[in-house]
Amino acid sequence: MDFTKIKKYPSQISTAFKRFPLAVTFSIFTTIAFIYFYENSHSPTHSELTYWLFIYPIAATMIALTISLVQESRKKFSVIPHIIAEAVWLAISIALVFYHFSTDNYTEHTYVLATWLLIYTTVFLSLFVAPFFKQKDENGFWIFLMKNAKAAVNAIAISVVLILAINWLLFGFFNLFDIKVSDKPYAYSAIIGLCTIFPILFFSGIPSIDDCLQETPELNKFQTSTNKFLFLPVLSLYIILLYAYIAKIIIQWEMPKGMVSYLVSASMLLMLLRVTLTLPERINPKPSFEKKLLKILPAACIPLVILMSVGIMRRISDYGISEDRYYIAAVNIFYYIIIAILLIDKIKCKSRYIAIVFCSMFLILTNGPLSAINVTHHVWMESVKTALAEEGYNKFPLNLEDSKEFIGQLKAKNTPQTEIILSRIKLLKVNNKDLAQYIDIDDDIGLYASNNKSERVSILKAYIREPKDNYLDIPQNVSKVSYFYKTFRQEDYEFRNDTLFFQLKPQKLDKTFKFFVTKEILEQKRVQYLETEGAKIGVEKLDVNIIKDDKKESYFNIHGFLFLE
C-alpha cells in the first residue's frame, strides 16, 4: 500500500490554512452555527437567528474561497474584496431572514427560498468559473474541475470514515462504562466531520491555479471508459427513445405527453456532461470519431428540445400558465441556448457562457417583474378580471353575496375554462392580496362546496396560530415539559358528534393520554390549551383538515409544549 499521499496530508492541510484562512474560519463558524441550530431547532425562541445560522455560513465559506482563488489567479492579494463581498452577503442574508419571518404568505416564502437557491447556485458555479474568467480557453477550468472532483471524493471518504470511527468509539465507551447519553455526542461528531473536517480536507486538495494553467487536458483510462461505455450508450438510448416517440407523434398525429420534458431534460443533462467531460477530445487537433460525435450530439438534441417546446405549448394551451410551466418553459429556452453555445466554434470558453446564462436566467425567474411569481399572478388576476367582466360585474370589490353568486355562475358553466378560473381563485385567495380588491375572500365564499361526491370537501377545517409575543403559563404540578410537534393521520384520531378525539403516547412513557376538542372551540380560532388527566398541551399552532371523502387523506398537526404532571 502506498502511503506517500497520506504522508502529504499534514503539509497540505497547513498549506490550506495559509491559502484560504478566511474560508477555513468560516468553516469552523459553520460548525458552531450548525451545533447551535441542532440545539435550538425545536425551540420556539430565537427562530430568526436559528434560521440565519442555517443559511448564512456555508455560502460565506464558498464566497471567501472563490475570492481567494480569483486573487490567486490574478496574483493580487487584498482583504478589501473579502470585506465587501462578505458584508454584502451578510446584509442580504439578514434582510431575507427578516423578510421571511415578517410574513406568513406562502408565495413570499417561496420567493425567499428561490432567492437562497439563486445565491447558492451562483456562488457554487463561481467557485469553478471565476478563477479562469480571463482565460481564452477552457483548459485550466477543465483540469481544475477534474482535480477538485477528485479532492471532494477523497475528502468525503475520509470524513465519513472518521465520523463512523469516532461514533463507534463513543458508542463503545458509553456502553462499556454504562453511561446513558442522548444522541448529542453522535450528532456533534457528524457536524464537526461534515462542517470542519470535510471542508479543510477539500481545501487541502484544491490545486493551484498556476498548475492548472500549465497542464494539458488529458483523459485517463477510467474517464475514457466511462464516457464510451456509460455516458454514450445511455445518452444514445435516450435519444433513440425520443426519436421513436417523435415518429409515433407524426404517424398518429397526436400531441406529446407531459413526461417528454423530463426525458428531454435527462438527455440534455447527459449530453452536457459528456461534452464537458470530454474536453480533451474536443480540443484535439487530430480528426477522430469522438470529435465528430461531440459535434453531432448537440445537433441531435435539437429535435428533442423542439418536441419539449411543443409539449409545453400544449400544456399551457390546455391549462394556462403556472409557476411550474413558466419555469419549464424557461428551462426549454435555456436548452436552445446551450445547443447554440456548443455548436458555435468561435465560442471557446463554453462553460463560462453556459454558467453566465444559467445564473442570469435564474435571477430573472426569481426576482423582478419577469419572475415566475409575478408573471403567473399577473396572468391569473387578468383572467379573473376578464371572467368578472364577462359575468357583468363592474363595481369592486364585490360583497360576500355577489362573490358567492359569481363563484356559483362559474361552477354552473362547468367548462374547462371556468374550472381553470376557479382553481386560480382558490390559489390566489390564499397567496395573493390583490384578489381582495375584486371579490370577497371570506372562508365561506363557496369555492369548496360541490355536489360532486368525489370532490375534496372538508368537514372540519381550522388553522390557529398564537401570536409570537404570546406567553404560555406553566400549569401547576408540572414535573416535565418538552417542545411538542406531531402530525396525526387518519388512524390516530376519531371525529364524531362534532368532536375530535385523539390520543398521545410520549416517548419513554408507558402511559397514553386521551385528548379531545370540539368543532365549536376550533371555529372560535382560539385554542391556547388542550387538557386531559395528567397532561396538558400548550398550543402554538394547530392545523386541522378533516376530509369527508375516504379516498383523500385527512390530517391535523399541533405545535406547542407538552406539560406532564
GROMACS .gro file of N, CA and C in nm, residues 73-191:
model
  357
   73SER      N    1  -0.536   3.363  -0.895
   73SER     CA    2  -0.520   3.360  -1.040
   73SER      C    3  -0.467   3.492  -1.094
   74ARG      N    4  -0.501   3.602  -1.028
   74ARG     CA    5  -0.455   3.734  -1.074
   74ARG      C    6  -0.329   3.781  -1.001
   75LYS      N    7  -0.287   3.702  -0.902
   75LYS     CA    8  -0.167   3.735  -0.824
   75LYS      C    9  -0.178   3.873  -0.759
   76LYS      N   10  -0.299   3.907  -0.717
   76LYS     CA   11  -0.324   4.031  -0.643
   76LYS      C   12  -0.401   3.995  -0.516
   77PHE      N   13  -0.340   4.015  -0.402
   77PHE     CA   14  -0.399   3.973  -0.276
   77PHE      C   15  -0.435   4.096  -0.193
   78SER      N   16  -0.563   4.100  -0.155
   78SER     CA   17  -0.613   4.213  -0.076
   78SER      C   18  -0.730   4.166   0.008
   79VAL      N   19  -0.744   4.223   0.126
   79VAL     CA   20  -0.854   4.186   0.214
   79VAL      C   21  -0.981   4.264   0.180
   80ILE      N   22  -0.969   4.370   0.103
   80ILE     CA   23  -1.086   4.457   0.073
   80ILE      C   24  -1.195   4.382  -0.002
   81PRO      N   25  -1.165   4.305  -0.110
   81PRO     CA   26  -1.273   4.230  -0.177
   81PRO      C   27  -1.345   4.134  -0.084
   82HIS      N   28  -1.270   4.071   0.009
   82HIS     CA   29  -1.334   3.982   0.106
   82HIS      C   30  -1.432   4.060   0.194
   83ILE      N   31  -1.389   4.175   0.242
   83ILE     CA   32  -1.474   4.254   0.331
   83ILE      C   33  -1.601   4.299   0.259
   84ILE      N   34  -1.585   4.348   0.137
   84ILE     CA   35  -1.701   4.396   0.061
   84ILE      C   36  -1.799   4.283   0.032
   85ALA      N   37  -1.745   4.172  -0.021
   85ALA     CA   38  -1.832   4.060  -0.059
   85ALA      C   39  -1.904   4.000   0.062
   86GLU      N   40  -1.830   3.979   0.172
   86GLU     CA   41  -1.892   3.920   0.291
   86GLU      C   42  -1.992   4.017   0.355
   87ALA      N   43  -1.962   4.147   0.349
   87ALA     CA   44  -2.057   4.245   0.405
   87ALA      C   45  -2.187   4.247   0.324
   88VAL      N   46  -2.173   4.240   0.192
   88VAL     CA   47  -2.294   4.237   0.107
   88VAL      C   48  -2.376   4.112   0.134
   89TRP      N   49  -2.309   3.996   0.142
   89TRP     CA   50  -2.381   3.871   0.169
   89TRP      C   51  -2.444   3.873   0.308
   90LEU      N   52  -2.375   3.930   0.405
   90LEU     CA   53  -2.431   3.940   0.540
   90LEU      C   54  -2.558   4.024   0.538
   91ALA      N   55  -2.556   4.138   0.468
   91ALA     CA   56  -2.673   4.226   0.462
   91ALA      C   57  -2.788   4.157   0.390
   92ILE      N   58  -2.758   4.090   0.279
   92ILE     CA   59  -2.863   4.022   0.204
   92ILE      C   60  -2.926   3.909   0.286
   93SER      N   61  -2.842   3.830   0.352
   93SER     CA   62  -2.893   3.717   0.429
   93SER      C   63  -2.981   3.764   0.545
   94ILE      N   64  -2.940   3.870   0.614
   94ILE     CA   65  -3.021   3.922   0.725
   94ILE      C   66  -3.153   3.977   0.673
   95ALA      N   67  -3.148   4.050   0.561
   95ALA     CA   68  -3.271   4.107   0.503
   95ALA      C   69  -3.369   3.996   0.463
   96LEU      N   70  -3.319   3.890   0.402
   96LEU     CA   71  -3.406   3.781   0.360
   96LEU      C   72  -3.465   3.706   0.479
   97VAL      N   73  -3.387   3.691   0.585
   97VAL     CA   74  -3.438   3.623   0.704
   97VAL      C   75  -3.551   3.704   0.767
   98PHE      N   76  -3.532   3.835   0.782
   98PHE     CA   77  -3.637   3.919   0.840
   98PHE      C   78  -3.760   3.924   0.749
   99TYR      N   79  -3.736   3.925   0.618
   99TYR     CA   80  -3.848   3.926   0.524
   99TYR      C   81  -3.927   3.795   0.535
  100HIS      N   82  -3.855   3.684   0.552
  100HIS     CA   83  -3.920   3.554   0.564
  100HIS      C   84  -4.009   3.548   0.688
  101PHE      N   85  -3.960   3.603   0.800
  101PHE     CA   86  -4.035   3.593   0.925
  101PHE      C   87  -4.137   3.706   0.942
  102SER      N   88  -4.136   3.802   0.853
  102SER     CA   89  -4.232   3.912   0.864
  102SER      C   90  -4.365   3.879   0.798
  103THR      N   91  -4.375   3.764   0.731
  103THR     CA   92  -4.496   3.730   0.660
  103THR      C   93  -4.527   3.581   0.675
  104ASP      N   94  -4.654   3.548   0.670
  104ASP     CA   95  -4.699   3.409   0.668
  104ASP      C   96  -4.744   3.368   0.529
  105ASN      N   97  -4.722   3.455   0.431
  105ASN     CA   98  -4.767   3.429   0.295
  105ASN      C   99  -4.680   3.323   0.229
  106TYR      N  100  -4.745   3.218   0.179
  106TYR     CA  101  -4.671   3.107   0.117
  106TYR      C  102  -4.592   3.153  -0.005
  107THR      N  103  -4.651   3.242  -0.085
  107THR     CA  104  -4.584   3.290  -0.206
  107THR      C  105  -4.456   3.363  -0.172
  108GLU      N  106  -4.459   3.448  -0.070
  108GLU     CA  107  -4.340   3.523  -0.032
  108GLU      C  108  -4.233   3.432   0.028
  109HIS      N  109  -4.274   3.327   0.099
  109HIS     CA  110  -4.178   3.228   0.148
  109HIS      C  111  -4.112   3.156   0.030
  110THR      N  112  -4.190   3.126  -0.073
  110THR     CA  113  -4.135   3.063  -0.193
  110THR      C  114  -4.034   3.154  -0.260
  111TYR      N  115  -4.064   3.284  -0.262
  111TYR     CA  116  -3.971   3.381  -0.320
  111TYR      C  117  -3.838   3.381  -0.244
  112VAL      N  118  -3.845   3.377  -0.112
  112VAL     CA  119  -3.722   3.376  -0.030
  112VAL      C  120  -3.641   3.250  -0.058
  113LEU      N  121  -3.709   3.135  -0.063
  113LEU     CA  122  -3.640   3.008  -0.091
  113LEU      C  123  -3.573   3.012  -0.227
  114ALA      N  124  -3.644   3.063  -0.327
  114ALA     CA  125  -3.586   3.072  -0.462
  114ALA      C  126  -3.464   3.163  -0.463
  115THR      N  127  -3.467   3.270  -0.386
  115THR     CA  128  -3.353   3.362  -0.379
  115THR      C  129  -3.233   3.296  -0.313
  116TRP      N  130  -3.259   3.218  -0.205
  116TRP     CA  131  -3.150   3.141  -0.142
  116TRP      C  132  -3.085   3.049  -0.246
  117LEU      N  133  -3.168   2.976  -0.320
  117LEU     CA  134  -3.115   2.882  -0.419
  117LEU      C  135  -3.035   2.954  -0.527
  118LEU      N  136  -3.084   3.071  -0.569
  118LEU     CA  137  -3.012   3.150  -0.668
  118LEU      C  138  -2.873   3.187  -0.617
  119ILE      N  139  -2.865   3.235  -0.495
  119ILE     CA  140  -2.736   3.279  -0.439
  119ILE      C  141  -2.641   3.161  -0.426
  120TYR      N  142  -2.690   3.051  -0.371
  120TYR     CA  143  -2.604   2.935  -0.353
  120TYR      C  144  -2.557   2.878  -0.486
  121THR      N  145  -2.646   2.871  -0.584
  121THR     CA  146  -2.608   2.820  -0.716
  121THR      C  147  -2.503   2.910  -0.781
  122THR      N  148  -2.524   3.040  -0.773
  122THR     CA  149  -2.430   3.135  -0.834
  122THR      C  150  -2.293   3.126  -0.768
  123VAL      N  151  -2.291   3.120  -0.637
  123VAL     CA  152  -2.164   3.113  -0.564
  123VAL      C  153  -2.091   2.982  -0.596
  124PHE      N  154  -2.165   2.872  -0.604
  124PHE     CA  155  -2.104   2.742  -0.633
  124PHE      C  156  -2.043   2.740  -0.773
  125LEU      N  157  -2.116   2.790  -0.872
  125LEU     CA  158  -2.063   2.794  -1.008
  125LEU      C  159  -1.944   2.890  -1.018
  126SER      N  160  -1.949   3.000  -0.945
  126SER     CA  161  -1.839   3.097  -0.947
  126SER      C  162  -1.710   3.037  -0.895
  127LEU      N  163  -1.722   2.942  -0.804
  127LEU     CA  164  -1.604   2.876  -0.747
  127LEU      C  165  -1.518   2.813  -0.856
  128PHE      N  166  -1.580   2.763  -0.962
  128PHE     CA  167  -1.506   2.696  -1.069
  128PHE      C  168  -1.481   2.786  -1.190
  129VAL      N  169  -1.572   2.881  -1.214
  129VAL     CA  170  -1.562   2.964  -1.334
  129VAL      C  171  -1.482   3.091  -1.311
  130ALA      N  172  -1.503   3.156  -1.197
  130ALA     CA  173  -1.443   3.289  -1.173
  130ALA      C  174  -1.290   3.290  -1.181
  131PRO      N  175  -1.218   3.190  -1.124
  131PRO     CA  176  -1.070   3.197  -1.131
  131PRO      C  177  -1.016   3.193  -1.274
  132PHE      N  178  -1.094   3.145  -1.370
  132PHE     CA  179  -1.045   3.132  -1.508
  132PHE      C  180  -1.124   3.222  -1.604
  133PHE      N  181  -1.183   3.327  -1.548
  133PHE     CA  182  -1.272   3.411  -1.629
  133PHE      C  183  -1.198   3.484  -1.740
  134LYS      N  184  -1.071   3.517  -1.719
  134LYS     CA  185  -0.995   3.591  -1.820
  134LYS      C  186  -0.916   3.501  -1.914
  135GLN      N  187  -0.928   3.368  -1.896
  135GLN     CA  188  -0.856   3.277  -1.984
  135GLN      C  189  -0.926   3.266  -2.119
  136LYS      N  190  -0.848   3.237  -2.224
  136LYS     CA  191  -0.902   3.233  -2.359
  136LYS      C  192  -0.950   3.094  -2.399
  137ASP      N  193  -0.929   2.996  -2.313
  137ASP     CA  194  -0.979   2.861  -2.341
  137ASP      C  195  -1.024   2.798  -2.210
  138GLU      N  196  -1.072   2.673  -2.218
  138GLU     CA  197  -1.128   2.602  -2.102
  138GLU      C  198  -1.030   2.503  -2.041
  139ASN      N  199  -0.905   2.503  -2.086
  139ASN     CA  200  -0.810   2.402  -2.040
  139ASN      C  201  -0.790   2.407  -1.889
  140GLY      N  202  -0.760   2.525  -1.838
  140GLY     CA  203  -0.738   2.539  -1.694
  140GLY      C  204  -0.864   2.506  -1.615
  141PHE      N  205  -0.980   2.552  -1.663
  141PHE     CA  206  -1.108   2.522  -1.597
  141PHE      C  207  -1.130   2.372  -1.589
  142TRP      N  208  -1.104   2.299  -1.699
  142TRP     CA  209  -1.130   2.155  -1.703
  142TRP      C  210  -1.040   2.082  -1.604
  143ILE      N  211  -0.911   2.115  -1.602
  143ILE     CA  212  -0.819   2.049  -1.510
  143ILE      C  213  -0.857   2.081  -1.365
  144PHE      N  214  -0.891   2.207  -1.340
  144PHE     CA  215  -0.933   2.248  -1.206
  144PHE      C  216  -1.059   2.171  -1.163
  145LEU      N  217  -1.154   2.156  -1.254
  145LEU     CA  218  -1.278   2.084  -1.224
  145LEU      C  219  -1.250   1.938  -1.192
  146MET      N  220  -1.167   1.871  -1.273
  146MET     CA  221  -1.138   1.730  -1.252
  146MET      C  222  -1.064   1.707  -1.120
  147LYS      N  223  -0.967   1.791  -1.093
  147LYS     CA  224  -0.889   1.774  -0.969
  147LYS      C  225  -0.973   1.805  -0.846
  148ASN      N  226  -1.061   1.902  -0.856
  148ASN     CA  227  -1.148   1.933  -0.743
  148ASN      C  228  -1.250   1.822  -0.719
  149ALA      N  229  -1.298   1.760  -0.827
  149ALA     CA  230  -1.389   1.647  -0.810
  149ALA      C  231  -1.320   1.533  -0.735
  150LYS      N  232  -1.195   1.507  -0.772
  150LYS     CA  233  -1.117   1.404  -0.703
  150LYS      C  234  -1.092   1.443  -0.557
  151ALA      N  235  -1.058   1.571  -0.534
  151ALA     CA  236  -1.035   1.617  -0.396
  151ALA      C  237  -1.161   1.605  -0.312
  152ALA      N  238  -1.278   1.636  -0.371
  152ALA     CA  239  -1.405   1.626  -0.298
  152ALA      C  240  -1.436   1.482  -0.261
  153VAL      N  241  -1.414   1.389  -0.356
  153VAL     CA  242  -1.439   1.247  -0.328
  153VAL      C  243  -1.348   1.197  -0.216
  154ASN      N  244  -1.221   1.232  -0.222
  154ASN     CA  245  -1.127   1.191  -0.116
  154ASN      C  246  -1.166   1.250   0.019
  155ALA      N  247  -1.203   1.377   0.020
  155ALA     CA  248  -1.240   1.444   0.146
  155ALA      C  249  -1.366   1.382   0.205
  156ILE      N  250  -1.463   1.352   0.120
  156ILE     CA  251  -1.587   1.290   0.169
  156ILE      C  252  -1.558   1.152   0.227
  157ALA      N  253  -1.478   1.073   0.155
  157ALA     CA  254  -1.447   0.937   0.202
  157ALA      C  255  -1.376   0.940   0.337
  158ILE      N  256  -1.275   1.025   0.351
  158ILE     CA  257  -1.200   1.033   0.476
  158ILE      C  258  -1.289   1.084   0.589
  159SER      N  259  -1.372   1.185   0.560
  159SER     CA  260  -1.460   1.242   0.663
  159SER      C  261  -1.562   1.141   0.712
  160VAL      N  262  -1.622   1.067   0.619
  160VAL     CA  263  -1.722   0.967   0.657
  160VAL      C  264  -1.659   0.856   0.741
  161VAL      N  265  -1.543   0.807   0.699
  161VAL     CA  266  -1.474   0.703   0.776
  161VAL      C  267  -1.439   0.754   0.915
  162LEU      N  268  -1.392   0.878   0.923
  162LEU     CA  269  -1.355   0.936   1.052
  162LEU      C  270  -1.478   0.953   1.142
  163ILE      N  271  -1.589   0.998   1.085
  163ILE     CA  272  -1.712   1.014   1.164
  163ILE      C  273  -1.759   0.879   1.217
  164LEU      N  274  -1.760   0.777   1.131
  164LEU     CA  275  -1.801   0.644   1.175
  164LEU      C  276  -1.709   0.590   1.283
  165ALA      N  277  -1.580   0.612   1.267
  165ALA     CA  278  -1.485   0.563   1.367
  165ALA      C  279  -1.505   0.631   1.502
  166ILE      N  280  -1.523   0.764   1.500
  166ILE     CA  281  -1.544   0.838   1.625
  166ILE      C  282  -1.674   0.797   1.692
  167ASN      N  283  -1.781   0.784   1.612
  167ASN     CA  284  -1.910   0.746   1.669
  167ASN      C  285  -1.906   0.604   1.725
  168TRP      N  286  -1.834   0.515   1.657
  168TRP     CA  287  -1.822   0.379   1.710
  168TRP      C  288  -1.741   0.378   1.839
  169LEU      N  289  -1.638   0.462   1.847
  169LEU     CA  290  -1.560   0.474   1.969
  169LEU      C  291  -1.646   0.528   2.083
  170LEU      N  292  -1.726   0.630   2.054
  170LEU     CA  293  -1.816   0.685   2.157
  170LEU      C  294  -1.918   0.581   2.202
  171PHE      N  295  -1.973   0.507   2.106
  171PHE     CA  296  -2.071   0.405   2.139
  171PHE      C  297  -2.010   0.299   2.231
  172GLY      N  298  -1.888   0.255   2.197
  172GLY     CA  299  -1.823   0.156   2.282
  172GLY      C  300  -1.791   0.209   2.420
  173PHE      N  301  -1.745   0.333   2.428
  173PHE     CA  302  -1.712   0.393   2.557
  173PHE      C  303  -1.836   0.404   2.647
  174PHE      N  304  -1.945   0.456   2.591
  174PHE     CA  305  -2.066   0.474   2.671
  174PHE      C  306  -2.124   0.341   2.717
  175ASN      N  307  -2.116   0.239   2.633
  175ASN     CA  308  -2.173   0.110   2.670
  175ASN      C  309  -2.083   0.033   2.767
  176LEU      N  310  -1.953   0.042   2.750
  176LEU     CA  311  -1.862  -0.029   2.840
  176LEU      C  312  -1.869   0.026   2.982
  177PHE      N  313  -1.889   0.156   2.996
  177PHE     CA  314  -1.892   0.218   3.128
  177PHE      C  315  -2.034   0.251   3.174
  178ASP      N  316  -2.134   0.195   3.103
  178ASP     CA  317  -2.275   0.210   3.142
  178ASP      C  318  -2.316   0.356   3.158
  179ILE      N  319  -2.274   0.438   3.064
  179ILE     CA  320  -2.307   0.581   3.066
  179ILE      C  321  -2.426   0.603   2.971
  180LYS      N  322  -2.534   0.657   3.025
  180LYS     CA  323  -2.652   0.685   2.944
  180LYS      C  324  -2.645   0.829   2.891
  181VAL      N  325  -2.644   0.839   2.761
  181VAL     CA  326  -2.636   0.971   2.697
  181VAL      C  327  -2.741   0.981   2.587
  182SER      N  328  -2.766   1.103   2.543
  182SER     CA  329  -2.858   1.126   2.432
  182SER      C  330  -2.784   1.109   2.299
  183ASP      N  331  -2.847   1.150   2.193
  183ASP     CA  332  -2.784   1.141   2.060
  183ASP      C  333  -2.689   1.257   2.032
  184LYS      N  334  -2.677   1.350   2.126
  184LYS     CA  335  -2.597   1.470   2.101
  184LYS      C  336  -2.452   1.442   2.065
  185PRO      N  337  -2.380   1.356   2.140
  185PRO     CA  338  -2.238   1.334   2.103
  185PRO      C  339  -2.222   1.284   1.959
  186TYR      N  340  -2.314   1.197   1.915
  186TYR     CA  341  -2.306   1.145   1.778
  186TYR      C  342  -2.339   1.254   1.676
  187ALA      N  343  -2.437   1.338   1.711
  187ALA     CA  344  -2.472   1.448   1.621
  187ALA      C  345  -2.358   1.549   1.611
  188TYR      N  346  -2.296   1.580   1.725
  188TYR     CA  347  -2.182   1.673   1.724
  188TYR      C  348  -2.068   1.618   1.640
  189SER      N  349  -2.043   1.488   1.653
  189SER     CA  350  -1.937   1.426   1.575
  189SER      C  351  -1.964   1.440   1.425
  190ALA      N  352  -2.088   1.417   1.384
  190ALA     CA  353  -2.124   1.428   1.242
  190ALA      C  354  -2.111   1.572   1.194
  191ILE      N  355  -2.156   1.667   1.276
  191ILE     CA  356  -2.149   1.809   1.238
  191ILE      C  357  -2.004   1.854   1.222
   0.00000   0.00000   0.00000
